[in-house]
mmCIF file of C-alpha atoms in Angstrom:
data_model
loop_
_atom_site.group_PDB
_atom_site.id
_atom_site.type_symbol
_atom_site.label_atom_id
_atom_site.label_comp_id
_atom_site.label_asym_id
_atom_site.label_seq_id
_atom_site.Cartn_x
_atom_site.Cartn_y
_atom_site.Cartn_z
ATOM 1 C CA CYS F 1 0.079 -0.003 0.025
ATOM 2 C CA ILE F 2 0.987 3.527 -0.119
ATOM 3 C CA GLU F 3 1.152 5.213 3.281
ATOM 4 C CA ARG F 4 3.274 7.372 5.491
ATOM 5 C CA HIS F 5 6.091 5.488 7.328
ATOM 6 C CA ALA F 6 7.115 7.992 10.035
ATOM 7 C CA HIS F 7 9.336 10.906 9.132
ATOM 8 C CA HIS F 8 12.430 9.092 7.889
ATOM 9 C CA MET F 9 10.916 6.444 5.537
ATOM 10 C CA PRO F 10 9.477 6.853 2.005
ATOM 11 C CA LEU F 11 5.948 6.478 0.952
ATOM 12 C CA GLY F 12 5.745 2.865 -0.464
ATOM 13 C CA THR F 13 8.039 1.327 2.101
ATOM 14 C CA ASP F 14 5.972 -1.867 2.015
ATOM 15 C CA MET F 15 6.329 -1.855 -1.791
ATOM 16 C CA TYR F 16 10.019 -1.608 -1.818
ATOM 17 C CA ILE F 17 10.260 -4.486 0.705
ATOM 18 C CA ALA F 18 7.963 -6.721 -1.161
ATOM 19 C CA ARG F 19 9.624 -5.969 -4.471
ATOM 20 C CA ASP F 20 12.816 -6.882 -3.178
ATOM 21 C CA LEU F 21 11.727 -10.127 -1.687
ATOM 22 C CA CYS F 22 10.110 -10.997 -5.045
ATOM 23 C CA SER F 23 13.126 -10.184 -6.874
ATOM 24 C CA ARG F 24 15.337 -12.377 -4.506
ATOM 25 C CA ALA F 25 12.851 -15.162 -4.851
ATOM 26 C CA ALA F 26 12.672 -14.889 -8.696
ATOM 27 C CA GLU F 27 16.516 -15.415 -8.656
ATOM 28 C CA LEU F 28 15.961 -18.827 -7.103
ATOM 29 C CA GLU F 29 12.565 -19.826 -8.809
ATOM 30 C CA PRO F 30 11.561 -18.457 -12.252
ATOM 31 C CA ALA F 31 8.571 -16.131 -11.807
ATOM 32 C CA ILE F 32 6.882 -13.124 -13.531
ATOM 33 C CA ILE F 33 6.709 -10.277 -10.905
ATOM 34 C CA PHE F 34 3.479 -8.245 -11.388
ATOM 35 C CA PRO F 35 3.784 -4.424 -11.071
ATOM 36 C CA ASP F 36 3.353 -3.102 -7.555
ATOM 37 C CA TYR F 37 -0.234 -3.191 -6.556
ATOM 38 C CA ILE F 38 -1.281 -0.355 -4.314
ATOM 39 C CA PHE F 39 -5.009 -0.790 -4.151
ATOM 40 C CA THR F 40 -5.084 -2.265 -0.692
ATOM 41 C CA GLN F 41 -6.287 -1.927 2.873
ATOM 42 C CA ILE F 42 -5.139 1.116 4.671
ATOM 43 C CA LEU F 43 -8.181 2.910 5.988
ATOM 44 C CA GLU F 44 -6.677 3.268 9.521
ATOM 45 C CA ALA F 45 -4.133 5.697 8.132
ATOM 46 C CA ARG F 46 -6.357 7.603 5.823
ATOM 47 C CA HIS F 47 -5.824 10.723 7.928
ATOM 48 C CA CYS F 48 -2.079 10.828 7.216
ATOM 49 C CA ALA F 49 -0.715 12.767 4.130
ATOM 50 C CA GLY F 50 0.275 10.442 1.271
ATOM 51 C CA THR F 51 -2.105 7.608 2.085
ATOM 52 C CA ILE F 52 -4.007 5.934 -0.707
ATOM 53 C CA ALA F 53 -7.103 4.550 0.971
ATOM 54 C CA ILE F 54 -9.410 2.655 -1.308
ATOM 55 C CA GLU F 55 -13.097 1.728 -0.322
ATOM 56 C CA PRO F 56 -13.289 -1.886 0.952
ATOM 57 C CA GLU F 57 -15.807 -3.138 -1.785
ATOM 58 C CA LEU F 58 -13.698 -1.624 -4.396
ATOM 59 C CA ILE F 59 -10.503 -3.263 -3.206
ATOM 60 C CA LEU F 60 -12.142 -6.674 -3.462
ATOM 61 C CA ARG F 61 -13.529 -6.093 -6.836
ATOM 62 C CA LEU F 62 -10.259 -4.753 -8.193
ATOM 63 C CA LEU F 63 -8.298 -7.735 -6.881
ATOM 64 C CA GLU F 64 -10.835 -10.168 -8.166
ATOM 65 C CA ASN F 65 -10.776 -8.479 -11.607
ATOM 66 C CA THR F 66 -6.983 -8.299 -11.598
ATOM 67 C CA CYS F 67 -6.488 -11.972 -10.774
ATOM 68 C CA ARG F 68 -8.923 -12.864 -13.488
ATOM 69 C CA GLU F 69 -6.935 -10.666 -16.023
ATOM 70 C CA ILE F 70 -3.589 -12.395 -15.012
ATOM 71 C CA ALA F 71 -5.159 -15.794 -15.525
ATOM 72 C CA ARG F 72 -6.710 -14.783 -18.735
ATOM 73 C CA ASN F 73 -3.185 -13.781 -19.823
ATOM 74 C CA GLY F 74 -2.056 -17.424 -19.205
ATOM 75 C CA LEU F 75 -0.899 -17.169 -15.734
ATOM 76 C CA PRO F 76 -3.165 -19.492 -13.517
ATOM 77 C CA LYS F 77 -0.912 -19.616 -10.569
ATOM 78 C CA ILE F 78 -0.996 -16.427 -8.626
ATOM 79 C CA VAL F 79 0.960 -15.833 -5.502
ATOM 80 C CA PHE F 80 0.377 -12.796 -3.181
ATOM 81 C CA VAL F 81 3.464 -11.389 -1.486
ATOM 82 C CA ASN F 82 2.505 -9.027 1.236
ATOM 83 C CA ALA F 83 4.595 -6.701 3.061
ATOM 84 C CA HIS F 84 1.836 -4.556 4.830
ATOM 85 C CA GLY F 85 0.504 -5.736 8.040
ATOM 86 C CA GLY F 86 -2.900 -4.255 7.340
ATOM 87 C CA ASN F 87 -3.453 -6.526 4.481
ATOM 88 C CA ASN F 88 -3.055 -9.804 6.341
ATOM 89 C CA SER F 89 -6.719 -10.258 7.032
ATOM 90 C CA LEU F 90 -7.753 -8.836 3.633
ATOM 91 C CA ILE F 91 -5.740 -11.477 1.664
ATOM 92 C CA ARG F 92 -6.605 -14.249 3.818
ATOM 93 C CA TYR F 93 -10.418 -13.426 3.398
ATOM 94 C CA PHE F 94 -9.801 -12.922 -0.368
ATOM 95 C CA THR F 95 -8.191 -16.406 -0.775
ATOM 96 C CA GLN F 96 -10.847 -18.157 1.199
ATOM 97 C CA ALA F 97 -13.562 -16.337 -0.695
ATOM 98 C CA GLN F 98 -12.044 -17.933 -3.889
ATOM 99 C CA LEU F 99 -13.750 -21.149 -2.946
ATOM 100 C CA ALA F 100 -17.228 -19.577 -3.543
ATOM 101 C CA ALA F 101 -17.195 -20.207 -7.271
ATOM 102 C CA PRO F 102 -15.149 -22.351 -9.775
ATOM 103 C CA ARG F 103 -12.068 -20.494 -11.216
ATOM 104 C CA ASP F 104 -9.519 -21.278 -13.846
ATOM 105 C CA TYR F 105 -6.785 -19.994 -11.502
ATOM 106 C CA VAL F 106 -5.481 -20.448 -7.990
ATOM 107 C CA VAL F 107 -4.245 -17.801 -5.703
ATOM 108 C CA TYR F 108 -1.678 -18.537 -2.973
ATOM 109 C CA ILE F 109 -0.239 -16.430 -0.172
ATOM 110 C CA ALA F 110 3.396 -16.508 0.379
ATOM 111 C CA GLU F 111 4.141 -16.148 4.044
ATOM 112 C CA PRO F 112 6.814 -18.710 4.803
ATOM 113 C CA PRO F 113 7.305 -18.852 8.604
ATOM 114 C CA LEU F 114 10.765 -18.623 10.374
ATOM 115 C CA ASN F 115 11.848 -21.478 12.326
ATOM 116 C CA ALA F 116 12.507 -20.980 15.993
ATOM 117 C CA GLU F 117 16.200 -20.595 15.467
ATOM 118 C CA ASP F 118 15.969 -18.185 12.730
ATOM 119 C CA ALA F 119 13.171 -16.023 14.499
ATOM 120 C CA ALA F 120 15.394 -15.739 17.606
ATOM 121 C CA ALA F 121 18.308 -14.746 15.553
ATOM 122 C CA VAL F 122 16.298 -11.865 13.892
ATOM 123 C CA ALA F 123 14.694 -10.730 17.201
ATOM 124 C CA ALA F 124 18.271 -10.494 18.629
ATOM 125 C CA GLN F 125 19.340 -7.886 16.228
ATOM 126 C CA TRP F 126 16.802 -5.336 17.451
ATOM 127 C CA GLU F 127 17.454 -2.679 20.200
ATOM 128 C CA THR F 128 13.744 -2.019 20.878
ATOM 129 C CA ASP F 129 11.324 -4.459 22.563
ATOM 130 C CA VAL F 130 8.356 -3.482 20.243
ATOM 131 C CA ASP F 131 8.880 -3.299 16.596
ATOM 132 C CA GLY F 132 6.281 -2.485 13.916
ATOM 133 C CA HIS F 133 5.326 0.231 11.631
ATOM 134 C CA ALA F 134 8.440 2.256 10.454
ATOM 135 C CA GLY F 135 10.383 0.432 13.327
ATOM 136 C CA GLU F 136 13.860 -1.156 13.357
ATOM 137 C CA SER F 137 12.911 -3.984 11.003
ATOM 138 C CA GLU F 138 11.284 -1.905 8.108
ATOM 139 C CA THR F 139 14.017 0.866 8.482
ATOM 140 C CA SER F 140 16.586 -1.857 8.247
ATOM 141 C CA ALA F 141 14.970 -3.389 5.293
ATOM 142 C CA ILE F 142 14.834 -0.084 3.344
ATOM 143 C CA LEU F 143 18.508 0.670 4.498
ATOM 144 C CA SER F 144 19.358 -2.470 2.791
ATOM 145 C CA ILE F 145 17.287 -1.994 -0.397
ATOM 146 C CA ARG F 146 17.278 1.828 -0.959
ATOM 147 C CA PRO F 147 19.483 3.608 1.750
ATOM 148 C CA ASP F 148 19.250 6.756 -0.301
ATOM 149 C CA LEU F 149 15.366 6.941 0.649
ATOM 150 C CA VAL F 150 16.064 6.856 4.516
ATOM 151 C CA HIS F 151 16.298 10.189 6.101
ATOM 152 C CA ARG F 152 18.398 9.499 9.186
ATOM 153 C CA ASP F 153 18.249 13.024 10.406
ATOM 154 C CA GLU F 154 14.348 12.580 10.694
ATOM 155 C CA LEU F 155 14.604 9.499 12.968
ATOM 156 C CA ARG F 156 12.538 10.198 16.110
ATOM 157 C CA ASN F 157 12.942 8.668 19.594
ATOM 158 C CA ASN F 158 9.596 9.886 20.974
ATOM 159 C CA GLY F 159 7.737 6.678 20.784
ATOM 160 C CA GLU F 160 5.976 7.608 17.395
ATOM 161 C CA GLY F 161 4.337 4.525 15.953
ATOM 162 C CA LEU F 162 4.480 2.505 19.124
ATOM 163 C CA PRO F 163 1.417 0.992 20.789
ATOM 164 C CA GLN F 164 -0.295 3.637 23.041
ATOM 165 C CA GLY F 165 -2.043 1.111 25.366
ATOM 166 C CA ARG F 166 -5.418 3.063 24.977
ATOM 167 C CA LEU F 167 -7.459 -0.156 25.069
ATOM 168 C CA GLN F 168 -6.130 -1.366 28.285
#
């Protein structure tokens, strides 16, 4: 999706991360990488400048139509690669809804889990206890992919983006 990622990260952070992941995977297994797909769920950040928030019904219709068109063009195996946490429920619902009617294509979600050893090694890298939106992991990913887009002078240490505990 396109959304603001604090002061130091680019719009489209999630797309840069997903694109890099797809490119790396395609080096191992031949694949056609579809252009970045921005018509996803981000209503919770609609109030932030730069956010492209699409209506829920339209998101589902666009996604269904896009998958049909990809299949019509001879690609019946479609794999979703998601780097935006707000899409997790959306894509699971969408893939489950594919069972409602016969289709000439199949949609998969790529979300390979880390084994316990790898998860511990990744967690050990972070200085903060809570990581998430525009946190250490996303910032590190963009520093690896496009360091020119990270504005280190804009990094904040004021808890921006961390859980506020308002529901407790």
